[in-house]
CSV table of C-alpha atoms and ligand atoms in Angstrom, one decimal:
chain,number,residue,atom,x,y,z
A,1,PRO,CA,22.6,22.7,-28.1
A,2,TRP,CA,19.7,25.0,-27.3
A,3,GLN,CA,18.9,28.7,-27.4
A,4,ASP,CA,17.8,30.7,-24.3
A,5,ASP,CA,15.2,33.4,-24.4
A,6,HIS,CA,17.8,36.0,-25.3
A,7,GLY,CA,19.0,34.1,-28.3
A,8,ASP,CA,22.3,32.9,-26.6
A,9,VAL,CA,23.4,29.4,-27.4
A,10,HIS,CA,24.1,26.8,-24.7
A,11,ILE,CA,25.6,23.4,-24.9
A,12,ASN,CA,24.8,20.6,-22.4
A,13,ARG,CA,26.0,17.0,-22.3
A,14,GLY,CA,23.5,14.2,-22.3
A,15,TYR,CA,23.9,10.5,-21.6
A,16,ARG,CA,22.0,7.2,-22.0
A,17,VAL,CA,23.6,4.1,-20.5
A,18,GLU,CA,21.9,0.9,-21.9
A,19,PHE,CA,23.1,-1.5,-19.3
A,20,ASN,CA,21.4,-4.8,-19.5
A,21,SER,CA,18.5,-6.1,-21.7
A,22,ALA,CA,18.4,-9.8,-20.7
A,23,LEU,CA,14.9,-9.4,-19.2
A,24,GLY,CA,13.4,-6.9,-21.5
A,25,PRO,CA,14.1,-3.5,-23.2
A,26,TYR,CA,16.4,-1.1,-21.4
A,27,LYS,CA,14.3,0.8,-18.9
A,28,GLY,CA,15.1,3.6,-16.5
A,29,GLY,CA,14.6,7.4,-16.0
A,30,LEU,CA,16.2,10.5,-17.4
A,31,ARG,CA,17.6,13.1,-14.9
A,32,PHE,CA,18.2,16.8,-15.6
A,33,HIS,CA,20.5,18.2,-12.9
A,34,PRO,CA,23.8,20.0,-13.1
A,35,SER,CA,25.5,17.2,-11.1
A,36,VAL,CA,24.8,14.6,-13.8
A,37,SER,CA,27.9,12.9,-15.2
A,38,LEU,CA,28.7,9.5,-16.8
A,39,GLY,CA,29.5,8.2,-13.3
A,40,THR,CA,26.1,9.1,-11.9
A,41,VAL,CA,24.2,7.6,-14.8
A,42,LYS,CA,26.3,4.4,-14.6
A,43,PHE,CA,25.6,3.8,-10.9
A,44,LEU,CA,21.9,4.6,-11.4
A,45,GLY,CA,21.8,2.3,-14.4
A,46,PHE,CA,23.6,-0.5,-12.6
A,47,GLU,CA,21.1,-0.4,-9.7
A,48,GLN,CA,18.2,-0.2,-12.1
A,49,ILE,CA,19.1,-3.6,-13.6
A,50,PHE,CA,18.5,-5.4,-10.3
A,51,LYS,CA,15.6,-3.3,-9.3
A,52,ASN,CA,13.8,-4.0,-12.5
A,53,ALA,CA,14.5,-7.7,-12.1
A,54,LEU,CA,12.9,-7.6,-8.6
A,55,THR,CA,9.6,-6.2,-10.0
A,56,GLY,CA,9.1,-9.4,-12.0
A,57,MET,CA,8.1,-7.3,-15.1
A,58,PRO,CA,9.8,-7.8,-18.5
A,59,ILE,CA,12.2,-4.9,-18.4
A,60,GLY,CA,16.0,-4.5,-18.6
A,61,GLY,CA,18.0,-1.8,-17.0
A,62,GLY,CA,19.3,1.6,-18.2
A,63,LYS,CA,19.5,5.3,-17.1
A,64,GLY,CA,20.1,8.7,-18.7
A,65,GLY,CA,20.0,12.4,-18.3
A,66,ALA,CA,21.9,15.6,-18.9
A,67,ASP,CA,23.8,18.2,-16.9
A,68,PHE,CA,21.1,20.8,-18.0
A,69,ASP,CA,19.9,22.8,-15.0
A,70,PRO,CA,16.2,23.6,-15.3
A,71,LYS,CA,16.3,25.9,-12.2
A,72,GLY,CA,15.6,29.5,-13.2
A,73,ARG,CA,14.8,28.6,-16.8
A,74,SER,CA,11.6,29.6,-18.5
A,75,GLU,CA,9.1,26.9,-19.8
A,76,ASP,CA,10.2,27.8,-23.4
A,77,GLU,CA,13.8,27.2,-22.6
A,78,ILE,CA,13.1,23.9,-20.9
A,79,MET,CA,11.0,22.8,-23.9
A,80,ARG,CA,13.7,23.7,-26.3
A,81,PHE,CA,16.3,21.8,-24.3
A,82,CYS,CA,13.9,18.7,-24.2
A,83,GLN,CA,13.5,18.9,-28.0
A,84,SER,CA,17.2,19.2,-28.6
A,85,PHE,CA,18.0,16.3,-26.2
A,86,MET,CA,15.4,14.0,-27.9
A,87,THR,CA,16.6,15.0,-31.4
A,88,GLU,CA,19.8,13.1,-30.5
A,89,LEU,CA,18.3,10.4,-28.3
A,90,TYR,CA,15.4,9.3,-30.4
A,91,ARG,CA,17.5,7.0,-32.6
A,92,HIS,CA,18.4,4.8,-29.6
A,93,LEU,CA,14.8,4.4,-28.3
A,94,GLY,CA,11.8,2.3,-29.1
A,95,GLU,CA,9.2,0.2,-27.2
A,96,TYR,CA,11.3,-2.9,-27.9
A,97,THR,CA,14.7,-1.3,-27.4
A,98,ASP,CA,14.9,1.4,-24.7
A,99,VAL,CA,12.1,3.0,-22.8
A,100,PRO,CA,13.0,6.0,-20.6
A,101,ALA,CA,10.9,7.7,-17.9
A,102,GLY,CA,11.3,10.7,-15.6
A,103,ASP,CA,13.7,11.2,-12.6
A,104,ILE,CA,15.0,14.3,-10.8
A,105,GLY,CA,14.1,17.4,-12.9
A,106,VAL,CA,12.0,15.4,-15.4
A,107,GLY,CA,8.3,15.1,-14.8
A,108,THR,CA,5.2,14.7,-17.0
A,109,ARG,CA,5.8,18.2,-18.5
A,110,GLU,CA,9.3,17.3,-19.8
A,111,ILE,CA,8.2,13.8,-20.8
A,112,GLY,CA,5.5,15.5,-23.0
A,113,TRP,CA,8.0,17.7,-24.7
A,114,MET,CA,10.3,14.8,-25.4
A,115,PHE,CA,7.5,12.5,-26.5
A,116,GLY,CA,6.2,15.2,-28.8
A,117,GLN,CA,9.7,15.6,-30.4
A,118,TYR,CA,10.0,11.8,-30.8
A,119,LYS,CA,6.6,11.7,-32.6
A,120,ARG,CA,7.6,14.6,-34.8
A,121,ILE,CA,10.8,13.0,-35.9
A,122,THR,CA,9.6,9.5,-36.4
A,123,ASN,CA,6.1,10.2,-37.6
A,124,ARG,CA,4.9,7.5,-35.2
A,125,TYR,CA,2.6,7.6,-32.2
A,126,GLU,CA,4.6,5.0,-30.3
A,127,SER,CA,3.2,5.5,-26.8
A,128,GLY,CA,5.3,2.6,-25.4
A,129,THR,CA,8.5,4.6,-26.1
A,130,LEU,CA,8.4,6.7,-23.0
A,131,THR,CA,6.6,6.3,-19.6
A,132,GLY,CA,5.3,8.8,-17.2
A,133,LYS,CA,3.1,10.4,-19.9
A,134,GLY,CA,0.1,12.6,-19.2
A,135,LEU,CA,-3.2,10.8,-18.9
A,136,ALA,CA,-4.7,12.3,-22.0
A,137,TRP,CA,-1.8,11.1,-24.2
A,138,GLY,CA,-1.0,7.6,-23.2
A,139,GLY,CA,-0.2,7.9,-19.5
A,140,ALA,CA,-1.4,5.6,-16.8
A,141,LEU,CA,-3.2,6.3,-13.6
A,142,VAL,CA,-1.1,5.8,-10.4
A,143,ARG,CA,2.2,6.3,-12.3
A,144,PRO,CA,2.8,9.8,-10.7
A,145,GLU,CA,2.1,8.3,-7.2
A,146,ALA,CA,3.7,5.0,-7.7
A,147,THR,CA,7.3,5.5,-6.4
A,148,GLY,CA,6.2,7.2,-3.2
A,149,TYR,CA,3.2,4.9,-2.6
A,150,GLY,CA,5.4,1.9,-3.4
A,151,ALA,CA,8.0,2.9,-0.8
A,152,VAL,CA,5.4,3.1,1.9
A,153,PHE,CA,3.9,-0.3,0.8
A,154,PHE,CA,7.3,-1.8,1.2
A,155,LEU,CA,7.8,-0.1,4.6
A,156,GLN,CA,4.4,-1.5,5.7
A,157,GLU,CA,5.5,-5.0,4.7
A,158,MET,CA,8.7,-4.7,6.7
A,159,MET,CA,6.9,-3.4,9.8
A,160,LYS,CA,4.2,-6.0,9.5
A,161,VAL,CA,6.9,-8.7,10.0
A,162,GLN,CA,7.5,-7.1,13.5
A,163,GLY,CA,3.8,-6.8,14.2
A,164,ARG,CA,4.0,-3.0,13.8
A,165,SER,CA,2.2,-0.5,11.6
A,166,VAL,CA,2.5,3.1,10.3
A,167,ASP,CA,-0.6,4.2,12.2
A,168,GLY,CA,0.1,6.8,14.8
A,169,ARG,CA,3.9,7.0,14.0
A,170,THR,CA,5.9,10.2,13.6
A,171,CYS,CA,7.6,10.3,10.2
A,172,VAL,CA,10.2,12.4,8.4
A,173,VAL,CA,10.5,12.4,4.6
A,174,SER,CA,13.4,14.2,2.8
A,175,GLY,CA,12.7,15.8,-0.6
A,176,ALA,CA,9.7,17.7,-1.8
A,177,GLY,CA,9.4,16.3,-5.3
A,178,ASN,CA,7.5,13.6,-7.0
A,179,VAL,CA,8.6,10.7,-4.7
A,180,ALA,CA,8.5,12.6,-1.5
A,181,ILE,CA,5.1,14.3,-1.9
A,182,ASN,CA,3.4,11.0,-2.8
A,183,ALA,CA,5.2,9.1,0.0
A,184,ILE,CA,3.9,11.8,2.4
A,185,ALA,CA,0.4,11.4,1.0
A,186,LYS,CA,0.4,7.6,1.6
A,187,LEU,CA,1.9,7.9,5.1
A,188,GLU,CA,-0.8,10.3,6.0
A,189,GLN,CA,-3.5,8.1,4.5
A,190,LEU,CA,-2.2,5.3,6.7
A,191,GLY,CA,-2.4,7.3,9.9
A,192,GLY,CA,1.2,8.5,10.1
A,193,THR,CA,2.1,12.1,10.9
A,194,VAL,CA,4.9,13.6,8.7
A,195,VAL,CA,6.5,16.4,10.6
A,196,ALA,CA,9.3,17.4,8.2
A,197,CYS,CA,10.2,17.5,4.6
A,198,SER,CA,13.1,19.2,2.6
A,199,ASP,CA,14.3,20.6,-0.7
A,200,SER,CA,17.6,21.6,-2.0
A,201,GLN,CA,17.5,24.9,0.0
A,202,GLY,CA,16.6,23.5,3.5
A,203,TYR,CA,13.9,21.8,5.4
A,204,VAL,CA,10.6,22.6,7.0
A,205,TYR,CA,9.4,21.3,10.4
A,206,ASP,CA,5.6,21.4,10.9
A,207,PRO,CA,4.6,19.9,14.3
A,208,ASP,CA,0.9,19.7,13.1
A,209,GLY,CA,1.9,17.5,10.3
A,210,ILE,CA,2.8,18.5,6.7
A,211,HIS,CA,-0.2,20.1,5.1
A,212,LEU,CA,-0.3,18.4,1.7
A,213,PRO,CA,-2.4,20.9,-0.2
A,214,THR,CA,0.0,23.7,0.8
A,215,LEU,CA,3.0,21.6,0.0
A,216,ARG,CA,1.7,20.8,-3.5
A,217,GLU,CA,0.8,24.4,-4.1
A,218,VAL,CA,4.3,25.6,-3.3
A,219,LYS,CA,6.3,22.8,-4.9
A,220,GLU,CA,4.2,21.6,-7.8
A,221,VAL,CA,2.3,24.6,-8.9
A,222,GLU,CA,4.4,27.6,-7.9
A,223,ARG,CA,7.8,25.7,-8.0
A,224,LYS,CA,9.1,27.8,-5.0
A,225,THR,CA,11.2,26.8,-2.1
A,226,LEU,CA,9.9,25.5,1.2
A,227,GLU,CA,10.3,29.0,2.7
A,228,ALA,CA,6.9,29.8,1.0
A,229,TYR,CA,5.4,26.8,2.8
A,230,ALA,CA,6.6,28.1,6.2
A,231,GLU,CA,5.2,31.6,5.4
A,232,ARG,CA,1.7,30.0,5.0
A,233,ARG,CA,1.8,27.7,8.0
A,234,PRO,CA,2.5,29.8,11.1
A,235,ASN,CA,3.3,26.9,13.4
A,236,SER,CA,6.0,25.6,11.1
A,237,GLN,CA,9.7,26.5,10.9
A,238,HIS,CA,12.0,26.7,7.9
A,239,HIS,CA,15.6,25.8,8.4
A,240,VAL,CA,17.8,27.1,5.7
A,241,ARG,CA,20.4,24.4,4.8
A,242,GLY,CA,19.6,22.6,8.1
A,243,ASN,CA,19.9,18.8,8.4
A,244,ILE,CA,16.5,17.2,8.3
A,245,TRP,CA,17.7,14.0,10.1
A,246,GLU,CA,18.0,16.0,13.3
A,247,VAL,CA,14.2,15.9,13.6
A,248,PRO,CA,13.2,13.0,15.9
A,249,CYS,CA,11.0,10.3,14.1
A,250,GLU,CA,10.0,6.7,14.2
A,251,ILE,CA,10.0,6.3,10.4
A,252,ALA,CA,12.5,8.0,8.0
A,253,LEU,CA,12.0,8.0,4.3
A,254,PRO,CA,15.0,9.6,2.3
A,255,CYS,CA,13.3,10.6,-1.0
A,256,ALA,CA,15.5,13.4,-2.4
A,257,THR,CA,18.8,12.2,-3.8
A,258,GLN,CA,21.9,10.1,-3.4
A,259,ASN,CA,24.2,10.2,-0.3
A,260,GLU,CA,21.9,12.4,1.7
A,261,LEU,CA,21.9,10.2,4.8
A,262,ASN,CA,25.4,9.6,6.1
A,263,ALA,CA,26.9,7.8,9.2
A,264,SER,CA,26.3,10.7,11.6
A,265,ASP,CA,22.7,11.1,10.4
A,266,ALA,CA,22.1,7.4,10.9
A,267,ALA,CA,23.6,7.5,14.4
A,268,ARG,CA,21.2,10.4,15.2
A,269,LEU,CA,18.2,8.4,13.8
A,270,VAL,CA,19.2,5.5,16.0
A,271,ALA,CA,19.6,7.7,19.1
A,272,ASN,CA,16.2,9.2,18.5
A,273,GLY,CA,14.5,5.8,18.4
A,274,CYS,CA,13.9,5.4,14.7
A,275,LEU,CA,12.3,2.0,13.9
A,276,ALA,CA,12.5,1.9,10.1
A,277,VAL,CA,14.1,3.6,7.1
A,278,ALA,CA,12.8,2.9,3.5
A,279,GLU,CA,14.7,4.5,0.6
A,280,GLY,CA,12.4,6.3,-1.8
A,281,ALA,CA,15.5,7.9,-3.5
A,282,ASN,CA,18.2,6.0,-5.2
A,283,MET,CA,21.1,5.2,-2.9
A,284,PRO,CA,20.4,8.1,-0.4
A,285,THR,CA,22.1,6.2,2.5
A,286,THR,CA,25.8,5.9,2.5
A,287,PRO,CA,27.3,2.4,3.1
A,288,ASP,CA,28.5,3.3,6.6
A,289,GLY,CA,25.1,4.8,7.3
A,290,ILE,CA,23.4,1.6,6.4
A,291,GLU,CA,25.8,-0.3,8.7
A,292,ILE,CA,25.0,2.0,11.6
A,293,LEU,CA,21.2,1.5,11.0
A,294,ARG,CA,21.8,-2.3,10.9
A,295,GLN,CA,23.7,-2.3,14.1
A,296,GLY,CA,21.1,-0.1,15.7
A,297,GLY,CA,18.3,-2.6,14.9
A,298,VAL,CA,16.6,-0.3,12.5
A,299,LEU,CA,14.6,-1.9,9.7
A,300,PHE,CA,16.2,-0.9,6.4
A,301,GLY,CA,14.6,-1.1,2.9
A,302,PRO,CA,17.1,-0.4,0.2
A,303,GLY,CA,16.0,1.7,-2.8
A,304,LYS,CA,16.4,-1.0,-5.3
A,305,ALA,CA,13.6,-2.8,-3.6
A,306,ALA,CA,11.7,0.0,-1.8
A,307,ASN,CA,11.4,2.4,-4.7
A,308,ALA,CA,10.8,-0.2,-7.4
A,309,GLY,CA,7.1,0.7,-7.5
A,310,GLY,CA,7.8,3.5,-10.0
A,311,VAL,CA,9.4,1.5,-12.6
A,312,ALA,CA,6.9,-1.4,-12.0
A,313,THR,CA,4.0,0.9,-12.7
A,314,SER,CA,5.9,2.2,-15.8
A,315,ALA,CA,5.9,-1.4,-17.0
A,316,LEU,CA,2.1,-1.5,-16.3
A,317,GLU,CA,1.9,1.7,-18.4
A,318,MET,CA,3.7,-0.1,-21.2
A,319,GLN,CA,1.2,-3.0,-20.9
A,320,GLN,CA,-1.7,-0.7,-21.2
A,321,ASN,CA,-0.1,1.1,-24.2
A,322,ALA,CA,0.5,-2.2,-26.0
A,323,ALA,CA,-3.2,-3.3,-25.4
A,324,ARG,CA,-4.6,0.3,-26.1
A,325,ASP,CA,-6.2,0.0,-22.7
A,326,SER,CA,-6.4,2.1,-19.6
A,327,TRP,CA,-7.0,0.7,-16.1
A,328,SER,CA,-8.8,2.3,-13.2
A,329,PHE,CA,-6.9,3.9,-10.3
A,330,SER,CA,-8.0,1.2,-7.8
A,331,LYS,CA,-7.0,-1.7,-10.1
A,332,THR,CA,-3.6,-0.2,-10.7
A,333,GLU,CA,-2.9,0.7,-7.1
A,334,ALA,CA,-3.9,-2.9,-6.0
A,335,LYS,CA,-1.5,-4.3,-8.6
A,336,LEU,CA,1.3,-2.0,-7.3
A,337,ALA,CA,0.6,-3.1,-3.7
A,338,GLU,CA,0.8,-6.8,-4.9
A,339,ILE,CA,4.1,-6.1,-6.6
A,340,MET,CA,5.6,-4.4,-3.6
A,341,SER,CA,4.5,-7.3,-1.4
A,342,SER,CA,6.1,-9.8,-3.8
A,343,ILE,CA,9.4,-7.8,-3.8
A,344,HIS,CA,9.4,-7.8,0.0
A,345,GLU,CA,8.8,-11.5,0.0
A,346,GLN,CA,11.6,-12.2,-2.4
A,347,CYS,CA,14.1,-10.1,-0.4
A,348,ALA,CA,13.0,-11.6,2.9
A,349,ALA,CA,13.1,-15.2,1.6
A,350,THR,CA,16.5,-14.7,-0.1
A,351,ALA,CA,18.0,-13.1,3.0
A,352,GLU,CA,16.7,-16.0,5.1
A,353,ALA,CA,18.1,-18.6,2.6
A,354,TYR,CA,21.6,-17.0,2.7
A,355,GLY,CA,21.6,-17.0,6.5
A,356,ARG,CA,21.0,-13.3,7.1
A,357,PRO,CA,17.3,-13.0,8.0
A,358,GLY,CA,16.0,-9.4,8.0
A,359,ASP,CA,18.9,-8.2,5.8
A,360,TYR,CA,16.9,-6.6,2.9
A,361,VAL,CA,20.1,-5.3,1.3
A,362,LEU,CA,21.6,-8.7,0.9
A,363,GLY,CA,18.2,-10.2,-0.1
A,364,ALA,CA,17.5,-7.5,-2.8
A,365,ASN,CA,21.0,-7.7,-4.2
A,366,ILE,CA,21.1,-11.5,-4.5
A,367,ALA,CA,17.5,-12.0,-5.6
A,368,GLY,CA,17.8,-9.4,-8.4
A,369,PHE,CA,21.3,-10.6,-9.5
A,370,VAL,CA,20.3,-14.3,-9.8
A,371,LYS,CA,17.3,-13.5,-12.0
A,372,VAL,CA,19.4,-11.4,-14.4
A,373,ALA,CA,22.4,-13.9,-14.4
A,374,GLU,CA,20.1,-16.9,-15.1
A,375,ALA,CA,18.4,-15.0,-18.0
A,376,MET,CA,21.8,-14.1,-19.5
A,377,CYS,CA,23.0,-17.7,-19.3
A,378,ALA,CA,19.7,-19.0,-20.8
A,379,LEU,CA,20.1,-16.5,-23.7
A,380,GLY,CA,23.5,-17.8,-24.5
A,381,LEU,CA,25.8,-15.7,-22.3
A,382,ILE,CA,24.6,-12.4,-23.8
B,1,NDP,P1,12.1,15.5,-8.2
B,1,NDP,O1,13.0,16.3,-9.1
B,1,NDP,O2,10.7,15.5,-8.4
B,1,NDP,O3,12.4,15.9,-6.6
B,1,NDP,C1,13.6,15.9,-6.1
B,1,NDP,C2,13.6,16.6,-4.7
B,1,NDP,O4,14.8,16.4,-4.0
B,1,NDP,C3,13.3,18.1,-4.8
B,1,NDP,O5,12.5,18.5,-3.7
B,1,NDP,C4,14.7,18.6,-4.7
B,1,NDP,O6,14.8,20.0,-4.2
B,1,NDP,C5,15.4,17.7,-3.8
B,1,NDP,N1,16.8,17.6,-4.1
B,1,NDP,C6,17.4,17.3,-5.3
B,1,NDP,N2,18.7,17.3,-5.2
B,1,NDP,C7,19.0,17.6,-3.9
B,1,NDP,C8,20.2,17.8,-3.2
B,1,NDP,N3,21.4,17.6,-3.7
B,1,NDP,N4,20.1,18.1,-1.8
B,1,NDP,C9,18.9,18.2,-1.2
B,1,NDP,N5,17.7,18.1,-1.9
B,1,NDP,C10,17.8,17.8,-3.2
B,1,NDP,O7,12.7,14.0,-8.3
B,1,NDP,P2,12.0,12.7,-7.8
B,1,NDP,O8,11.1,12.9,-6.7
B,1,NDP,O9,11.5,12.0,-9.1
B,1,NDP,O10,13.3,11.8,-7.4
B,1,NDP,C11,13.8,11.8,-6.1
B,1,NDP,C12,14.7,10.5,-5.9
B,1,NDP,O11,13.9,9.3,-6.1
B,1,NDP,C13,15.9,10.4,-6.8
B,1,NDP,O12,17.0,9.7,-6.2
B,1,NDP,C14,15.4,9.5,-8.0
B,1,NDP,O13,16.4,8.9,-8.6
B,1,NDP,C15,14.6,8.5,-7.1
B,1,NDP,N6,13.6,7.8,-7.9
B,1,NDP,C16,12.6,8.4,-8.6
B,1,NDP,C17,11.6,7.7,-9.2
B,1,NDP,C18,10.4,8.4,-9.9
B,1,NDP,O14,9.5,7.6,-10.3
B,1,NDP,N7,10.4,9.7,-10.1
B,1,NDP,C19,11.7,6.3,-9.3
B,1,NDP,C20,12.7,5.7,-8.4
B,1,NDP,C21,13.6,6.4,-7.8
B,1,NDP,P3,14.2,21.2,-5.1
B,1,NDP,O15,12.7,21.2,-5.0
B,1,NDP,O16,14.8,22.4,-4.4
B,1,NDP,O17,14.7,21.0,-6.5
């Protein structure tokens, strides 16, 4: 329960699914979005188990969230909801038990309000209870960038196998949130040109390449729609509720939400000569979409491998918290790149061993599953 600015009372439903702790404490994000249901949280938690196993870090799998809609709510209202949510959730958390992070609708600001409430209730400054914290209060450098950067590192590894690179390629990235913005930043650093990105209201096409400072200003500071981006960049066009996958590209990174790239989108990408798709979001490509990409010879990095950089860097944040230490940006980014390369290697080697070279979906599923299953058996079938 929480009270809005007019004093009216609202009730939302919150969830935390603690799915598997064979490899470490439950770990996975919290999502605030009106679409959140037990089913959503369970599929995300299930995926999280195997993703976390692939990182090689000591973390189990879980996920959580609430059907609270932060859109149109004031800062005070969101803070009151975060505090109410944590008032119930805190009893299930702890650095050795369950360690949530952010996801859609939950960034550093919301993690701060939830961490503050946890501290208030427990009277303990347990930094390792939540990740994605602000730098001044226990957070780690590179955590905000990690999922987007990691997805691009994974993409780079896939392309390297074919003797290709990101440099000079035309890219499309869906979403305009944490994952998308940081994926765009890394693609641009590596010489790619990102010509389109999207949000829940439509997409923007900018033939000159997405101008990152303008995008950050509109989405991170002003929290407006991409229409405001198009108003400031005269060469760009805003397409209200258009389909971003109609924009021709060589590299496509779905970084918004689940089921956002279906079979006809995949067919369009193939027809337009797309070379590679790496999932920054969780399960953005539908199963028939994945099949069409596979038949079309498009490299495909599934989310449980390609977007694992976020949770891996969360585990690095936990390490730094436990040691009361903080690492430099370059050290942490190098560690992230190393982890993504190792995830790629595990997926590729497993796919090869099971007779399906280049099938990163099969490689990621089997490599993650085997690690968890072996640990469960070793711990006495728990
Ligand atoms: P954010 O809330 O920061 O951004 C989400 C973006 O996607 C926003 O631009 C939002 O639009 C857009 N979006 C959300 N829902 C829809 C929809 N139904 N249709 C079209 N666009 C939509 O979330 P994140 O960037 O953190 O997460 C994006 C994806 O990445 C999710 O699938 C998440 O589970 C996954 N992920 C995130 C990780 C992280 O570290 N944050 C780690 C691993 C995976 P608008 O701006 O209008 O709200």
